[in-house]
PDB file of C-alpha atoms in Angstrom:
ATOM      1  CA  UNK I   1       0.000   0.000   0.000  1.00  0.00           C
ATOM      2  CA  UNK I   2       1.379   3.467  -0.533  1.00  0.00           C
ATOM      3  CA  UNK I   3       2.207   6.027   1.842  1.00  0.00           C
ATOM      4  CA  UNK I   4       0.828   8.770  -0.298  1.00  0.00           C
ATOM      5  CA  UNK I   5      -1.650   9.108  -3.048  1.00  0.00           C
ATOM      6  CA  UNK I   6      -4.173   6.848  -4.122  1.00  0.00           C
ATOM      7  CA  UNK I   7      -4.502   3.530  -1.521  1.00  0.00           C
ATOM      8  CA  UNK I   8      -4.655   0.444  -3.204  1.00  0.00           C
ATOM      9  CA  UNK I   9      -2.081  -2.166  -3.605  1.00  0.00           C
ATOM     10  CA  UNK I  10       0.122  -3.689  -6.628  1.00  0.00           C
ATOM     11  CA  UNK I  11       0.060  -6.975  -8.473  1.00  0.00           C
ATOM     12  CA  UNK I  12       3.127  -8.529  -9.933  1.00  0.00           C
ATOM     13  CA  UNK I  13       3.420 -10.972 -12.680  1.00  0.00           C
ATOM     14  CA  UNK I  14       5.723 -13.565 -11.737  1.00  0.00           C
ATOM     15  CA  UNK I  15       6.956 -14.610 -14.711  1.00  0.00           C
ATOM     16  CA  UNK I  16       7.398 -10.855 -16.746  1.00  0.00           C
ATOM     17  CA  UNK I  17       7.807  -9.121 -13.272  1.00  0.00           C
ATOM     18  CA  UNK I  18       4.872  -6.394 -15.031  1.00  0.00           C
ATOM     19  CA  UNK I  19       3.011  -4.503 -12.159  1.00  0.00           C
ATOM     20  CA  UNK I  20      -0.478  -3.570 -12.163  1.00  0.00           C
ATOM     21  CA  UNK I  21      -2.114  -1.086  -9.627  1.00  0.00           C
ATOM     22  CA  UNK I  22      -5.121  -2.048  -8.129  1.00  0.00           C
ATOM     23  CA  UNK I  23      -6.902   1.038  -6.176  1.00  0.00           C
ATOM     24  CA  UNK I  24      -8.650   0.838  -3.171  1.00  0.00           C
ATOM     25  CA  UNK I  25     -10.729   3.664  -2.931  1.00  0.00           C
ATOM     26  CA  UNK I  26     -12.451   2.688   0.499  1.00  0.00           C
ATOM     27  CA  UNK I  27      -9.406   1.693   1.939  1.00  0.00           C
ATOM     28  CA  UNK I  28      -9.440   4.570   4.714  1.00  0.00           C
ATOM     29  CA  UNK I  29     -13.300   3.068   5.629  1.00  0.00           C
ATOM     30  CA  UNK I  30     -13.644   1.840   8.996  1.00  0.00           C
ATOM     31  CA  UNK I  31      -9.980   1.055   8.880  1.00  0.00           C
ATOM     32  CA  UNK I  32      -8.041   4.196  10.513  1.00  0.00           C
ATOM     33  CA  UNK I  33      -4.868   1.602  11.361  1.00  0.00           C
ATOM     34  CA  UNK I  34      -4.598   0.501   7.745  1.00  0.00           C
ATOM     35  CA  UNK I  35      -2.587  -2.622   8.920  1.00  0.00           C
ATOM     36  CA  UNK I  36      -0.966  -4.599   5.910  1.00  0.00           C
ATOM     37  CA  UNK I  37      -2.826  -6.589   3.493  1.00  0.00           C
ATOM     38  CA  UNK I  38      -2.345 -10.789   3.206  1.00  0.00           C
ATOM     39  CA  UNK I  39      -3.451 -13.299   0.961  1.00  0.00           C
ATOM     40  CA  UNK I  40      -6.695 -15.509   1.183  1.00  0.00           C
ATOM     41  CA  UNK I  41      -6.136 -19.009   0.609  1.00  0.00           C
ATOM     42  CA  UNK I  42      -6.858 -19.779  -2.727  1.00  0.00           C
ATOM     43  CA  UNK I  43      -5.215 -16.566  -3.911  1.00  0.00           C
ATOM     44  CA  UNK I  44      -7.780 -15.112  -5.368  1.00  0.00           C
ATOM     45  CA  UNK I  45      -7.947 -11.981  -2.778  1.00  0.00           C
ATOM     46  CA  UNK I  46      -6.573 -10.490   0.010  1.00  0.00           C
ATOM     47  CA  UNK I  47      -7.942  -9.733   3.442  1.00  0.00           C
ATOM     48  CA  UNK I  48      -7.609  -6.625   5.487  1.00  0.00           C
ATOM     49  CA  UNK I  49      -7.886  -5.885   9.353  1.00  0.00           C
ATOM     50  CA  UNK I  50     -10.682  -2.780   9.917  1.00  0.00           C
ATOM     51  CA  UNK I  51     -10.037  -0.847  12.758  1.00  0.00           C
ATOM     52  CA  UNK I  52     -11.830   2.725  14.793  1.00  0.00           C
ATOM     53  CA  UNK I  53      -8.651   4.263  15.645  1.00  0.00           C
ATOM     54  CA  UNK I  54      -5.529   5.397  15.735  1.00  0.00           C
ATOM     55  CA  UNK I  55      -4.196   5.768  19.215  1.00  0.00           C
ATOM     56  CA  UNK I  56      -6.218   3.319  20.511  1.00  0.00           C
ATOM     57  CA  UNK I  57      -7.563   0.932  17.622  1.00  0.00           C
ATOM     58  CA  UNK I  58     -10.122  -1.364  18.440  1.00  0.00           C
ATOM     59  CA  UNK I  59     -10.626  -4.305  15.368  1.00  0.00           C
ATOM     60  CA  UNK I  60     -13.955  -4.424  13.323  1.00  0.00           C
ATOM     61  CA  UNK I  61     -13.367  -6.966  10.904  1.00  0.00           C
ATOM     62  CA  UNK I  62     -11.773  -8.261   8.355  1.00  0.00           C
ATOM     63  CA  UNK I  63     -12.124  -6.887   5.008  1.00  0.00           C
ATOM     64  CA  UNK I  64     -12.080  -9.465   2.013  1.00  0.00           C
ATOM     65  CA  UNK I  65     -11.569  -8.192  -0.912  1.00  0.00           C
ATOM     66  CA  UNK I  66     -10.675  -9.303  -4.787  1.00  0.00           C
ATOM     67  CA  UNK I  67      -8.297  -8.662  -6.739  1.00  0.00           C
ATOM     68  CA  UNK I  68      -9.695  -6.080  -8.924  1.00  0.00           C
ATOM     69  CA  UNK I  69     -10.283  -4.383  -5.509  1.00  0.00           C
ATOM     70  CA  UNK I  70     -13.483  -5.327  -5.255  1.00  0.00           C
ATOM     71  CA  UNK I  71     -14.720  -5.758  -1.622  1.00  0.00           C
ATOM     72  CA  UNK I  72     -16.844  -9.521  -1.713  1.00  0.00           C
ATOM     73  CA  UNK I  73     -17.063  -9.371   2.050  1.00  0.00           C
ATOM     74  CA  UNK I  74     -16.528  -8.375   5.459  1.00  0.00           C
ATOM     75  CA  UNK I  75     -16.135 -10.728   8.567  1.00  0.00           C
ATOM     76  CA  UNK I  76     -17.159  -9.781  11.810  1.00  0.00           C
ATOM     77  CA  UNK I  77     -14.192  -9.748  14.542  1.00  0.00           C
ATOM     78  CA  UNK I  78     -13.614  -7.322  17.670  1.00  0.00           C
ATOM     79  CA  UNK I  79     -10.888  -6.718  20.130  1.00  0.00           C
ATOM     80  CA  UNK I  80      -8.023  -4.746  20.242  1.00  0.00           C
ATOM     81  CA  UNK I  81      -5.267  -3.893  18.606  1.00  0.00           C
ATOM     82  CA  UNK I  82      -4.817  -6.833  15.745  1.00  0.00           C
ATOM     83  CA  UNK I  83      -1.256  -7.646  14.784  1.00  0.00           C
ATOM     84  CA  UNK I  84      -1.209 -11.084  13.476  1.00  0.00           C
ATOM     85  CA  UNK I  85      -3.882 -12.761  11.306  1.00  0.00           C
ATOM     86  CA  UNK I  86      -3.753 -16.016   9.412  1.00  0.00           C
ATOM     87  CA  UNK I  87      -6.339 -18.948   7.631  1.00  0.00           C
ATOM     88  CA  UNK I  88      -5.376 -22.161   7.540  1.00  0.00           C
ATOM     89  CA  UNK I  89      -4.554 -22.868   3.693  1.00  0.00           C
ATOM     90  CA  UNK I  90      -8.062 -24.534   3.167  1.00  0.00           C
ATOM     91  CA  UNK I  91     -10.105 -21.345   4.217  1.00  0.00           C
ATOM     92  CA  UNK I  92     -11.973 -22.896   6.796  1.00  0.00           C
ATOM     93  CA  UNK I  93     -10.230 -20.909   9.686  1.00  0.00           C
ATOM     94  CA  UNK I  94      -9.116 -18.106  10.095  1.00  0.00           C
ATOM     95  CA  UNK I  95      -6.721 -17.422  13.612  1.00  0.00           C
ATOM     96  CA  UNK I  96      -6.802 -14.038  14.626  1.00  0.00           C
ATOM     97  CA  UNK I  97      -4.278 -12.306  17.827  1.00  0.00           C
ATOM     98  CA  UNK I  98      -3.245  -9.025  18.989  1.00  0.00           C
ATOM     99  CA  UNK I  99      -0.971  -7.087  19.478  1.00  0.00           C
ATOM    100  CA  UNK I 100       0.623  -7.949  22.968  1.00  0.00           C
ATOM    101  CA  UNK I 101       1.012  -4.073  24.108  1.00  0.00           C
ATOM    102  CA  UNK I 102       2.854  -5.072  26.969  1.00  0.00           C
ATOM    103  CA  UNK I 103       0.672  -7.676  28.222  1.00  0.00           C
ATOM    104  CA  UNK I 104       1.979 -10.965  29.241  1.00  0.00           C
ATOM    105  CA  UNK I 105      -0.233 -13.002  27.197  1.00  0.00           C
ATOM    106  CA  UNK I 106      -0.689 -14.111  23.699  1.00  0.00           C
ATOM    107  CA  UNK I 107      -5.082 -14.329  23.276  1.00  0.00           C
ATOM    108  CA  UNK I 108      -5.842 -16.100  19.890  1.00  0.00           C
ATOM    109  CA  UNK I 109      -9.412 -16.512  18.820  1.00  0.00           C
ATOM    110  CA  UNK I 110     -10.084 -19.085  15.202  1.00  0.00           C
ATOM    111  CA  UNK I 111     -13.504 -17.543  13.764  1.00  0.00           C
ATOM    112  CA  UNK I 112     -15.513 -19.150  10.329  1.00  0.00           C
ATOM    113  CA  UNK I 113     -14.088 -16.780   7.250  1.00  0.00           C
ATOM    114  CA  UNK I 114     -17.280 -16.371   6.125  1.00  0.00           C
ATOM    115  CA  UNK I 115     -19.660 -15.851   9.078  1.00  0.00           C
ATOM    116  CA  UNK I 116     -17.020 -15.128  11.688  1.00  0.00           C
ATOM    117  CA  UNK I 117     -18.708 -17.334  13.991  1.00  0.00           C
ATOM    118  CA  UNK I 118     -16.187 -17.974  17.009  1.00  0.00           C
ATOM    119  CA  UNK I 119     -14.808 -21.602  16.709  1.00  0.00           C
ATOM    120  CA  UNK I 120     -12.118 -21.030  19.043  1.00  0.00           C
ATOM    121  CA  UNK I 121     -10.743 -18.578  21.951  1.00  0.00           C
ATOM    122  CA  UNK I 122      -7.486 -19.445  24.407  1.00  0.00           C
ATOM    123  CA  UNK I 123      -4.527 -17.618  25.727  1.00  0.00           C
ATOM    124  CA  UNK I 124      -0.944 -18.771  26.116  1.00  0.00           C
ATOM    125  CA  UNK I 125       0.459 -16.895  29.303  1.00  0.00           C
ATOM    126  CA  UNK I 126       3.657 -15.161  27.332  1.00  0.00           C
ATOM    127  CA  UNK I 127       3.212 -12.608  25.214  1.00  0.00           C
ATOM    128  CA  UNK I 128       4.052 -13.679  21.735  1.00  0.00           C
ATOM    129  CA  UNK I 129       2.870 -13.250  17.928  1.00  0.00           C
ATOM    130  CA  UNK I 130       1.023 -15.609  15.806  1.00  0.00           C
ATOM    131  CA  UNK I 131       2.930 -17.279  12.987  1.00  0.00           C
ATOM    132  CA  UNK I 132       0.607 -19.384  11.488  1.00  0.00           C
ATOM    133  CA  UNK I 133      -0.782 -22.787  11.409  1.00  0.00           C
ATOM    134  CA  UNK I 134       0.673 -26.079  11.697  1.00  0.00           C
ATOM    135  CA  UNK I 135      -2.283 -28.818  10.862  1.00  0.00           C
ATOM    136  CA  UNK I 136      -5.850 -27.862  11.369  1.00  0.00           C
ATOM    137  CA  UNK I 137      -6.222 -28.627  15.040  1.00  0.00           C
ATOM    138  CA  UNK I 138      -2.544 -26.445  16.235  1.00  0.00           C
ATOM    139  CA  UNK I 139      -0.811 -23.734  15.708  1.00  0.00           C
ATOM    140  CA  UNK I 140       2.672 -21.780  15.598  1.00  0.00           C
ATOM    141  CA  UNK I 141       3.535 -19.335  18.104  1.00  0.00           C
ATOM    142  CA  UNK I 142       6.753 -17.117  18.404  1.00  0.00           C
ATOM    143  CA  UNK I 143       7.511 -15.945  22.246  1.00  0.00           C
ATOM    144  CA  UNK I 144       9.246 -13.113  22.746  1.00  0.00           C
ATOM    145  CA  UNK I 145      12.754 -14.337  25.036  1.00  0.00           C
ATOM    146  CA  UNK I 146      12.399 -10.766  27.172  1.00  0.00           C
ATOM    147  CA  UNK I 147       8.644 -11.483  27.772  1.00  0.00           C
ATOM    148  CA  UNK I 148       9.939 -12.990  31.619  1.00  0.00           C
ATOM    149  CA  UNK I 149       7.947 -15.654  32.086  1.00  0.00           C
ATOM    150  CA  UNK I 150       5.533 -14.375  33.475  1.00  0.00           C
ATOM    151  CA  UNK I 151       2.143 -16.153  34.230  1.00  0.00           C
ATOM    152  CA  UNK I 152      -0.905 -13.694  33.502  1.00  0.00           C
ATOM    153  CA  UNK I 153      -4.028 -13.775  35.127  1.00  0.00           C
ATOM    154  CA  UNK I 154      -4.814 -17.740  36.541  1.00  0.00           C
ATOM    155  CA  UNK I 155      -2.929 -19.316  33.764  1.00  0.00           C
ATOM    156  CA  UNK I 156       0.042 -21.431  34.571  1.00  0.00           C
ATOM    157  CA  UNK I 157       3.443 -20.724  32.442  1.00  0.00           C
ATOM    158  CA  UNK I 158       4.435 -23.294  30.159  1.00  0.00           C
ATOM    159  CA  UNK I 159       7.364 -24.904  30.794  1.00  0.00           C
ATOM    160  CA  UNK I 160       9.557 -24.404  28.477  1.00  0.00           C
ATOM    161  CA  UNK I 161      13.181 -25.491  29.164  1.00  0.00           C
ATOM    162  CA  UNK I 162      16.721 -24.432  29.974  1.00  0.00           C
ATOM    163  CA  UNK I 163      18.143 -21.540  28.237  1.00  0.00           C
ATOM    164  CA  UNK I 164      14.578 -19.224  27.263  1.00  0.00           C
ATOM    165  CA  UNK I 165      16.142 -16.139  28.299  1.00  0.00           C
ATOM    166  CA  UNK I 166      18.685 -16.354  25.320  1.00  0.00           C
ATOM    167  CA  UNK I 167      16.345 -16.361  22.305  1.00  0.00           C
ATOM    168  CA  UNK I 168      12.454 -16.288  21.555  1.00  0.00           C
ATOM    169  CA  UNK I 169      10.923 -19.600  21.604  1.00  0.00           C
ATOM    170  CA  UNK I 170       8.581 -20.923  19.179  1.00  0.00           C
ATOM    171  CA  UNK I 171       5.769 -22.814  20.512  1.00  0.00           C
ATOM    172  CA  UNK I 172       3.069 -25.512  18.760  1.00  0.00           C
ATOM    173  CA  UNK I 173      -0.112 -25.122  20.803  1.00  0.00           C
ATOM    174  CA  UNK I 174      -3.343 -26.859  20.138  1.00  0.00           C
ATOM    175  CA  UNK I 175      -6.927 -25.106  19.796  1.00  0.00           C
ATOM    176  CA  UNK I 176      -6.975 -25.190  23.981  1.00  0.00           C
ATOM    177  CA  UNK I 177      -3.763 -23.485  24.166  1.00  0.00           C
ATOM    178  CA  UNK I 178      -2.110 -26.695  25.056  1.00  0.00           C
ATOM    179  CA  UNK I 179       1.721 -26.678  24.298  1.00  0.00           C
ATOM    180  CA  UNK I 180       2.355 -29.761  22.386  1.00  0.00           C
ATOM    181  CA  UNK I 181       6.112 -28.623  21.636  1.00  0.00           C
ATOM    182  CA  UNK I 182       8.449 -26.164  22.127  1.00  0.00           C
ATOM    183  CA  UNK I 183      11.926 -25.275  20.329  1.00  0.00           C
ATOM    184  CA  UNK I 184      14.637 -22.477  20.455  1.00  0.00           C
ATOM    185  CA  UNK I 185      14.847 -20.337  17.459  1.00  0.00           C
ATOM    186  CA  UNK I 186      18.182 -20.539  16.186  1.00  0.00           C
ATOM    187  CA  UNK I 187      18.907 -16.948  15.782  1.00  0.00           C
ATOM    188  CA  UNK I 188      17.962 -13.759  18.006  1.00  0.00           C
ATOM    189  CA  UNK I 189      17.584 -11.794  14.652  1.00  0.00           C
ATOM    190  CA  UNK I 190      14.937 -13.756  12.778  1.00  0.00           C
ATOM    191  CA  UNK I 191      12.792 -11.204  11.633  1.00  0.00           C
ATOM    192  CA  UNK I 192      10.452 -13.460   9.486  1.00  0.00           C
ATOM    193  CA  UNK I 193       9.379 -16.798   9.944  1.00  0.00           C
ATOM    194  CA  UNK I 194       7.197 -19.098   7.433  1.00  0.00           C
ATOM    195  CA  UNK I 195       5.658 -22.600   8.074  1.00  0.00           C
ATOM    196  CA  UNK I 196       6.882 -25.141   5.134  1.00  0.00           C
ATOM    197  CA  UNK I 197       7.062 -28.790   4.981  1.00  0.00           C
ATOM    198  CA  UNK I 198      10.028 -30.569   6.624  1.00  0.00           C
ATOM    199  CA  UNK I 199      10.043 -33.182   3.717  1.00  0.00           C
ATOM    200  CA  UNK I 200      13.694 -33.401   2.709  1.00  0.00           C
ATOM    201  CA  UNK I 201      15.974 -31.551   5.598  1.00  0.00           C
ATOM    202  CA  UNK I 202      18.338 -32.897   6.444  1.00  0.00           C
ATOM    203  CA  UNK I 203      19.244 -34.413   9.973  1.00  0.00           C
ATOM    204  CA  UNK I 204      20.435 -31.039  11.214  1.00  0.00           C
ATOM    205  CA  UNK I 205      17.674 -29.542  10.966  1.00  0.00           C
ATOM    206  CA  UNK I 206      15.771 -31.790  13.808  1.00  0.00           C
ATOM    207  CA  UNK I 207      16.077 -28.529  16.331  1.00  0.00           C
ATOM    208  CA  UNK I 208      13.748 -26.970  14.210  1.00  0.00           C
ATOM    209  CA  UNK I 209      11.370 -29.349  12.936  1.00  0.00           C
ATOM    210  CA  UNK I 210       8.035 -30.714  14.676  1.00  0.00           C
TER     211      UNK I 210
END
């Protein structure tokens, strides 16, 4: 999306690398965040978070839209501040979390795309971001290694292991919140992390597999 000018966002050919613009002319609607667009999962669109404000956002929905710009739907969601959202490739969940803001806690809730009926709702007691999901019944977590530890509210820490104060921790939880694994990230500057198939690593890679 641009800074200035017209919102909207830009396609890319793969193969000839050509761009076309696609504006969004309602962009600004009910979304005063304008948080980053991703892809649905059969790639024909691209979902946006809404949002009330600024200093203190407060999520709407998600915004569905195609890719002539076209909005084809809106699901309901609230809460607040939305960093991290993801569907599981077969677009029958969709695993929404905020922003931590401080708060020792990572809250996920899994809603129906299309209805945004609530499916699911937990909290892991670290505050984290979503990464995505692992198989339809658990997902990836990332927890932040300066988060402490710290239990919030009634929920019990996991336990995760010697050495979590040295780098985040990426955690496979189930649709309870359960921890079903747990692993050091190998690097403190990992910026971005994607979920692919393990099919093929080789042995050194075990650390990091699940």
């Amino acid at each position: 999306m641009p800074r200035t000018g017209t919102p909207g966002f830009v396609l890319v050919d793969p193969e000839t690398l050509t761009t076309t613009f696609v504006p969004l002319p309602d962009l600004a609607a009910q979304n005063d965040k304008a948080t980053g667009l991703i892809w649905t999962p059969d790639s024909n669109g691209l979902a946006l978070t809404l949002s009330t404000s600024v200093d203190e956002p407060t999520v709407t929905g998600i915004r569905i839209y195609d890719l002539a710009g076209r909005v084809v739907r809106t699901v309901p969601a609230s809460g607040g501040p939305l960093d991290d959202v993801s569907f599981f490739p077969d677009g029958g969940q969709l695993a929404l979390a905020p922003n931590s803001g401080g708060v020792r806690q990572t809250s996920v809730t899994v809603v129906d795309p299309v209805s945004g009926a609530l499916q699911h709702s937990f909290r892991v007691p670290l505050a984290g971001g979503l990464i995505g999901w692992t198989d339809d019944q658990h997902l990836l977590i990332r927890v932040y290694h300066d988060a402490g530890g710290i239990p919030a509210s009634d929920l019990p820490a996991p336990v995760l292991g010697p050495g979590d104060d040295e780098y985040d921790r990426l955690l496979v939880v189930d649709l309870t919140g359960r921890v079903t694994h747990s692993m050091h990230l190998p690097a403190e500057d990992a910026e971005h992390l994607f979920i692919g198939s393990s099919a093929g690593l080789p042995s050194s890679a075990a650390k990091i597999t699940f």
